[in-house]
CSV table of C-alpha atoms in Angstrom, one decimal:
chain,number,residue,atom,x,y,z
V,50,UNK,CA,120.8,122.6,92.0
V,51,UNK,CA,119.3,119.6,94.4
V,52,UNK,CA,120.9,122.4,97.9
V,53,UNK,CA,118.8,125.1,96.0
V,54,UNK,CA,115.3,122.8,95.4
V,55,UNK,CA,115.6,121.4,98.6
V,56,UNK,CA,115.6,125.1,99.8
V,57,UNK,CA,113.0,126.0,97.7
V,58,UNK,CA,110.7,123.6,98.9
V,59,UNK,CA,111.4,123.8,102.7
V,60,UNK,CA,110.5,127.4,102.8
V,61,UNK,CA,107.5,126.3,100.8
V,62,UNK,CA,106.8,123.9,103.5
V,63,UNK,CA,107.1,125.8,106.4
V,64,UNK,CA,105.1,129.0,105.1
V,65,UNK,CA,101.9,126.2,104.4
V,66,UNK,CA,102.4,124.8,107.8
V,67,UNK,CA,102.7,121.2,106.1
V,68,UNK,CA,104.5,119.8,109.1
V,69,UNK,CA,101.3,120.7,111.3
V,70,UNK,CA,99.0,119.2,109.0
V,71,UNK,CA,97.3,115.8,110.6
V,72,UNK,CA,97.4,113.1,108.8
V,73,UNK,CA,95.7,110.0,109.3
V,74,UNK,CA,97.8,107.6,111.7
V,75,UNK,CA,96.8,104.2,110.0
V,76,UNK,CA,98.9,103.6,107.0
V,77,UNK,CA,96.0,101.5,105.9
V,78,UNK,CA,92.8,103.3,105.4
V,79,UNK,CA,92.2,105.2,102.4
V,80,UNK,CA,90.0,105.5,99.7
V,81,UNK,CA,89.0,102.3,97.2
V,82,UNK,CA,86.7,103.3,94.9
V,83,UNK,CA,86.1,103.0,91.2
V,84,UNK,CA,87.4,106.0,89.8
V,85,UNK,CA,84.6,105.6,87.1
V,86,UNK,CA,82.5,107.3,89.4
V,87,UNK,CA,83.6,110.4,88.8
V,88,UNK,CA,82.5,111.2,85.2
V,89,UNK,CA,79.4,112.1,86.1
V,90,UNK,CA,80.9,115.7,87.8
V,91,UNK,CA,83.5,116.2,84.7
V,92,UNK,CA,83.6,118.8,81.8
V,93,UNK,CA,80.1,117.7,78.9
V,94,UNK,CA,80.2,118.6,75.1
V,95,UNK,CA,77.1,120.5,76.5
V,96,UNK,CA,79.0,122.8,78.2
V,97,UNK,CA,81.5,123.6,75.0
V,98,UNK,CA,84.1,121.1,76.7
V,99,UNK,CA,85.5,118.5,74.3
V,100,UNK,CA,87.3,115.2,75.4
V,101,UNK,CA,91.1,115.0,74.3
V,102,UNK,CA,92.7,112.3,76.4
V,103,UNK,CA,92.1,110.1,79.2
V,104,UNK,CA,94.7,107.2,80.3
V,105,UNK,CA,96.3,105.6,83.4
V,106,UNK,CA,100.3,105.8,84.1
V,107,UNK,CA,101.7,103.4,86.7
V,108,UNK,CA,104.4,105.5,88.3
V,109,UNK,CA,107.1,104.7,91.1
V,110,UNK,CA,106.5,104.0,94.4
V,111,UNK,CA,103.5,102.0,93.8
V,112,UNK,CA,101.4,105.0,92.6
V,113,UNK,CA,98.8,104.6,89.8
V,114,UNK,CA,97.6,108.0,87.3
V,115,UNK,CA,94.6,108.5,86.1
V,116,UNK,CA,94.3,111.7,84.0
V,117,UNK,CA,91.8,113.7,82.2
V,118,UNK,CA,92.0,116.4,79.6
V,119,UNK,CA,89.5,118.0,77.9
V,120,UNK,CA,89.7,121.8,75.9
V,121,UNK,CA,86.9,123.9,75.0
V,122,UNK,CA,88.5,126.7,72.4
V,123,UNK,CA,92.2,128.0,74.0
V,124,UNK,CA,91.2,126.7,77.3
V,125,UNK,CA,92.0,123.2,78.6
V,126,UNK,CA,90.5,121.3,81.9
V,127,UNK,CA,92.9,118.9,83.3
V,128,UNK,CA,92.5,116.0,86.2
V,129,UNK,CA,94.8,113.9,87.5
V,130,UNK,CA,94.4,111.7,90.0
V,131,UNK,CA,97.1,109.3,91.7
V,132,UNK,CA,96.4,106.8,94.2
V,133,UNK,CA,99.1,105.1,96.4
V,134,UNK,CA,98.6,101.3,97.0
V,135,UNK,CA,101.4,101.4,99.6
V,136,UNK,CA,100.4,104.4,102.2
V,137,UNK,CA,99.7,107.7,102.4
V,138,UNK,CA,103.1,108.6,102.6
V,139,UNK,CA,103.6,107.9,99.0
V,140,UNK,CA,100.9,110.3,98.1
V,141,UNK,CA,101.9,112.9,100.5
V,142,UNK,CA,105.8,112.4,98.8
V,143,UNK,CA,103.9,112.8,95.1
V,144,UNK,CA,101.8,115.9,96.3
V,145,UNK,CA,104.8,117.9,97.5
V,146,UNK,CA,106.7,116.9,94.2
V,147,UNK,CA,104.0,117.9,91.9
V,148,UNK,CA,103.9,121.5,93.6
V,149,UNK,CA,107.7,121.8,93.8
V,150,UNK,CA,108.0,120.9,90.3
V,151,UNK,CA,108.4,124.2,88.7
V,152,UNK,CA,111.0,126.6,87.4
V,153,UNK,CA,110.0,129.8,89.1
V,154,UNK,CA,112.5,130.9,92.1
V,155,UNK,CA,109.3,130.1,94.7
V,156,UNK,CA,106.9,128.0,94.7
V,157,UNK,CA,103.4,130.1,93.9
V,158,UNK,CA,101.1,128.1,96.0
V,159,UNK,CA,99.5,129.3,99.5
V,160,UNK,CA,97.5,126.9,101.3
V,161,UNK,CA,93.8,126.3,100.0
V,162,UNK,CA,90.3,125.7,101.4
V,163,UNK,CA,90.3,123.6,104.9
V,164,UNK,CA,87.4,121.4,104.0
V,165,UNK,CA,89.7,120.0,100.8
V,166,UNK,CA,91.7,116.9,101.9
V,167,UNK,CA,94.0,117.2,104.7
V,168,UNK,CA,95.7,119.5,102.9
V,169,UNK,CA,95.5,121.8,99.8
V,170,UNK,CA,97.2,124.4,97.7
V,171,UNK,CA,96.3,126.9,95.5
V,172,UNK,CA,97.4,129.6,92.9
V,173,UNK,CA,96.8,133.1,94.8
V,174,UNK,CA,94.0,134.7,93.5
V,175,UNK,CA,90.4,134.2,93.1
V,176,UNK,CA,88.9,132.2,91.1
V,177,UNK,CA,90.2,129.1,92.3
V,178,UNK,CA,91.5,127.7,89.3
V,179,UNK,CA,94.4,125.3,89.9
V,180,UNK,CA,94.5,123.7,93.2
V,181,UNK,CA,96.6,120.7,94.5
V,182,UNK,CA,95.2,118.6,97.8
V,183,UNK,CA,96.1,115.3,99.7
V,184,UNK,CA,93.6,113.3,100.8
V,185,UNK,CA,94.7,109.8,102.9
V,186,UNK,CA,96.1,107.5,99.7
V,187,UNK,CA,95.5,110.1,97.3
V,188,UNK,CA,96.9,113.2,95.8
V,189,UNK,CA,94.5,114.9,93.4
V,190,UNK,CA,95.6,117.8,90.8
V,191,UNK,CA,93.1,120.1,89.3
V,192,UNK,CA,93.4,122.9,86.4
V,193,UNK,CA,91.0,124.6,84.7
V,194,UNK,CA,92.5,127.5,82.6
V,195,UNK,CA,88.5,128.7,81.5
V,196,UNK,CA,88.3,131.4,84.0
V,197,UNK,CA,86.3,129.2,86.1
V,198,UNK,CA,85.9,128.3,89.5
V,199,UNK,CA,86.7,124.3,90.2
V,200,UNK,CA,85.3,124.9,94.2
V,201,UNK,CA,82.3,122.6,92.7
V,202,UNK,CA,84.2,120.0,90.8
V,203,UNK,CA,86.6,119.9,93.8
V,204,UNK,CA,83.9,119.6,96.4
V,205,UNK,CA,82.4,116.8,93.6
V,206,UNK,CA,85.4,115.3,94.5
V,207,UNK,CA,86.3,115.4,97.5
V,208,UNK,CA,82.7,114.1,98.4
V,209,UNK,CA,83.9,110.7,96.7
V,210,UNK,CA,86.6,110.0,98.2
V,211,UNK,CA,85.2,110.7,101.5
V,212,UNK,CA,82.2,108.0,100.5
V,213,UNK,CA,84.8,105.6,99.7
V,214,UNK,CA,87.2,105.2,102.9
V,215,UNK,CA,87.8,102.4,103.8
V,216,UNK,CA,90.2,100.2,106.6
V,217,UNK,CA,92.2,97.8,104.7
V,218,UNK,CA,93.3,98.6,101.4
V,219,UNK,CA,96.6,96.2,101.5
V,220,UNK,CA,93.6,93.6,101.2
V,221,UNK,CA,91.8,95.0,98.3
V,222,UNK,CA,95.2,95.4,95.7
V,223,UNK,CA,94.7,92.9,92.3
V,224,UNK,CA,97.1,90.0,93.6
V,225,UNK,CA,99.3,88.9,91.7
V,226,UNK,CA,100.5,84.8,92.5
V,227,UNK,CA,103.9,84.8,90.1
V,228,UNK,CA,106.5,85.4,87.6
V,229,UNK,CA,107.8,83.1,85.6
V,230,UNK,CA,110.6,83.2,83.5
V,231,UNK,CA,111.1,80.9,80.4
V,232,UNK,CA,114.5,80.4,81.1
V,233,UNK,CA,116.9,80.6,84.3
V,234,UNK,CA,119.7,81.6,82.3
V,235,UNK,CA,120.2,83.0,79.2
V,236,UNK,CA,123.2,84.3,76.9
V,237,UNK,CA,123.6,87.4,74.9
V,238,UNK,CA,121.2,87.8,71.8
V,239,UNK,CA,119.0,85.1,73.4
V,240,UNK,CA,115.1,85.6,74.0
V,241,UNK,CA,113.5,85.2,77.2
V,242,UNK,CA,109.3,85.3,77.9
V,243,UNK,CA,108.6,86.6,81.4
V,244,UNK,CA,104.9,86.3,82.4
V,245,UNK,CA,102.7,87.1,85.1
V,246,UNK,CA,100.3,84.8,86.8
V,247,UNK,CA,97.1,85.9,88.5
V,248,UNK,CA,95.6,84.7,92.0
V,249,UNK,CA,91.8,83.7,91.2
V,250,UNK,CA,88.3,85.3,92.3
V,251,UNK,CA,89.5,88.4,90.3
V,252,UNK,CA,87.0,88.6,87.5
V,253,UNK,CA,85.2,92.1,88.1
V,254,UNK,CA,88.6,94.0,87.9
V,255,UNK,CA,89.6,95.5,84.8
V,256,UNK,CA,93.7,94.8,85.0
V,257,UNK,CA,96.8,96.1,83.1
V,258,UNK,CA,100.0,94.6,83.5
V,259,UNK,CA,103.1,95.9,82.9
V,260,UNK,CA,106.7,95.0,83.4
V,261,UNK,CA,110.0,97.6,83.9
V,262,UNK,CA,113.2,96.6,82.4
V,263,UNK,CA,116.6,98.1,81.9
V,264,UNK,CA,116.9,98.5,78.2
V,265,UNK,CA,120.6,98.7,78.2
V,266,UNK,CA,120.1,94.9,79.7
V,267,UNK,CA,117.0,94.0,78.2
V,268,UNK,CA,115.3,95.0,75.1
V,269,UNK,CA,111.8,94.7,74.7
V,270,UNK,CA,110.8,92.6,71.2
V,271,UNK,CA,106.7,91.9,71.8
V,272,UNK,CA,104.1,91.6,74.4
V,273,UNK,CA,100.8,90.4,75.1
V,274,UNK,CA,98.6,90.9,78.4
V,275,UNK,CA,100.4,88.6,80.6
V,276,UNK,CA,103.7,88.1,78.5
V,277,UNK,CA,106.5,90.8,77.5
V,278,UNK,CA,109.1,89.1,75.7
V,279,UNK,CA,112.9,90.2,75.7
V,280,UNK,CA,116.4,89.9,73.8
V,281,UNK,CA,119.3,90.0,76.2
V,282,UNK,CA,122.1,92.7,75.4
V,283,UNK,CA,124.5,92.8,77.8
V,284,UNK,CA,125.7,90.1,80.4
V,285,UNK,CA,124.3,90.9,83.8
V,286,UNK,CA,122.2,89.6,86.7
V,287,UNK,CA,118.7,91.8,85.4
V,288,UNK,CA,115.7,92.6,87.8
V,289,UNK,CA,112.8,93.5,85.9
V,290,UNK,CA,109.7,94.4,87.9
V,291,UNK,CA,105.9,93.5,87.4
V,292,UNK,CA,103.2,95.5,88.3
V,293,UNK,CA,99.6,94.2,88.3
V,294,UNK,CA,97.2,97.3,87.8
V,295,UNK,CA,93.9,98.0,88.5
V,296,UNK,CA,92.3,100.3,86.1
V,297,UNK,CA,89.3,101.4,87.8
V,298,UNK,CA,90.2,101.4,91.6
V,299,UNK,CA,94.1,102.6,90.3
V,300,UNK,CA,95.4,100.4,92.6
V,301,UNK,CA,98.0,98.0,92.1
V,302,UNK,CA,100.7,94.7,93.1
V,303,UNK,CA,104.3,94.5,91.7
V,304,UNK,CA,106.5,91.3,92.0
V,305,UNK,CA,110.0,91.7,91.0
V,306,UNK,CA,112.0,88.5,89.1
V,307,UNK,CA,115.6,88.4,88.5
V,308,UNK,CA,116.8,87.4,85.4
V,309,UNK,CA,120.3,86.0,84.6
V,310,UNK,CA,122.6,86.5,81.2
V,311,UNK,CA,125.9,85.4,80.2
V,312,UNK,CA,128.5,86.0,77.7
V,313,UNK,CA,127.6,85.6,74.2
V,314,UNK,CA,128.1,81.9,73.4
């Protein structure tokens, strides 16, 4: 099944050129902006378009999600947009997993419009109605299942990000100064509180954080903002990881703390 995906997606690959594609050299520019901005170009009750859900997702590899869904009738609008806090790579890894991700024997997409990211996809077929680009740090996904054109939300888009490059994003991630843990060794059945611990001059972010724990080691019993608290299952040397999210730039820190169980007393 993996011999046949990767197959899938090579041919995919070589029939969009991706391997030509330029993309930028520096590892740290990309864009940092507050992903607020975008609203404004999104779907209005005016237009018929009701909101149905809108959150953020901190994903693997240091990626953050923010999506948008809205439906007007039978038709639904959906944006989702993930930004990489560690390199473009990350996006450019996301971008080609969201297009392989599908259960048809080929991947549909042909390559899109040049002037969208360094590189986009499309469905065949006019209007452009689902389209996939990477753009430094970011890979954006757009659907609209209305029968209308996104070329001017995407442009919308695109236009943002493009205001909002910048040289140093390593130095704008929410920083995160440690974990601690409550205790440095615990037994089986035994609580431990694991929280995280901010660097100052941080007060005009809005910050989530989150921690990711095996549950067959570790099992979640309550949380606050800066606390989870856990009941050890199973002995085991446990790393649980931190992130420290940024909700409107979707960028974001992680800190990983190792946390030690025995035997049941």
């Amino acid at each position: 099944m993996l011999l046949v995906k990767s197959q899938k997606l090579k041919k995919f690959k070589d029939r969009i050129g991706y391997e030509q594609v330029v993309f930028s050299p520096d590892p740290d520019v990309g864009v940092v902006g507050d992903w607020d901005g975008v609203k404004e170009f999104l779907p209005t009750q005016e237009a018929g378009w009701g909101a149905f859900s809108e959150d953020v997702y901190v994903l693997a590899g240091g990626l953050v999600m923010r999506k948008w869904r809205f439906r007007r009738g039978t038709a639904t609008f959906i944006l989702k947009v993930h930004v990489s806090s560690s390199g473009a790579q990350v996006a450019r890894e996301r971008f080609l997993f969201g297009v392989s991700t599908t259960s048809m024997a080929k991947i549909p997409y042909v390559r899109g419009p040049a002037w969208l990211g360094q590189l986009s996809v499309q469905m065949p077929g006019t209007p452009l109605q689902t389209v996939f680009w990477v753009f430094h740090n970011v890979f954006v996904e757009l659907r609209d299942t209305s029968g209308i054109s996104v070329e001017p939300m995407a442009r919308l888009l695109q236009g943002f990000m493009e205001r909002h490059v910048q040289k140093g994003v390593s130095q704008r991630l929410p920083r995160i100064d440690k974990v601690t843990v409550s205790k440095s060794k615990l037994h089986v059945d035994e609580e431990v509180e694991l929280q995280v611990h901010l660097k100052q001059s941080q007060p005009s972010q809005e910050l989530r954080i989150e921690f990711l724990a095996n549950p067959e080691e570790l099992g979640l019993m309550k949380q606050s903002a800066t606390a989870f608290s856990y009941q050890a299952l199973r002995p085991e040397t446990s790393t649980v990881e931190a992130s420290l999210c940024d909700l409107k730039f979707l960028l974001m820190s992680q800190a990983q703390v190792q946390v030690d169980i025995q035997p049941k007393r």
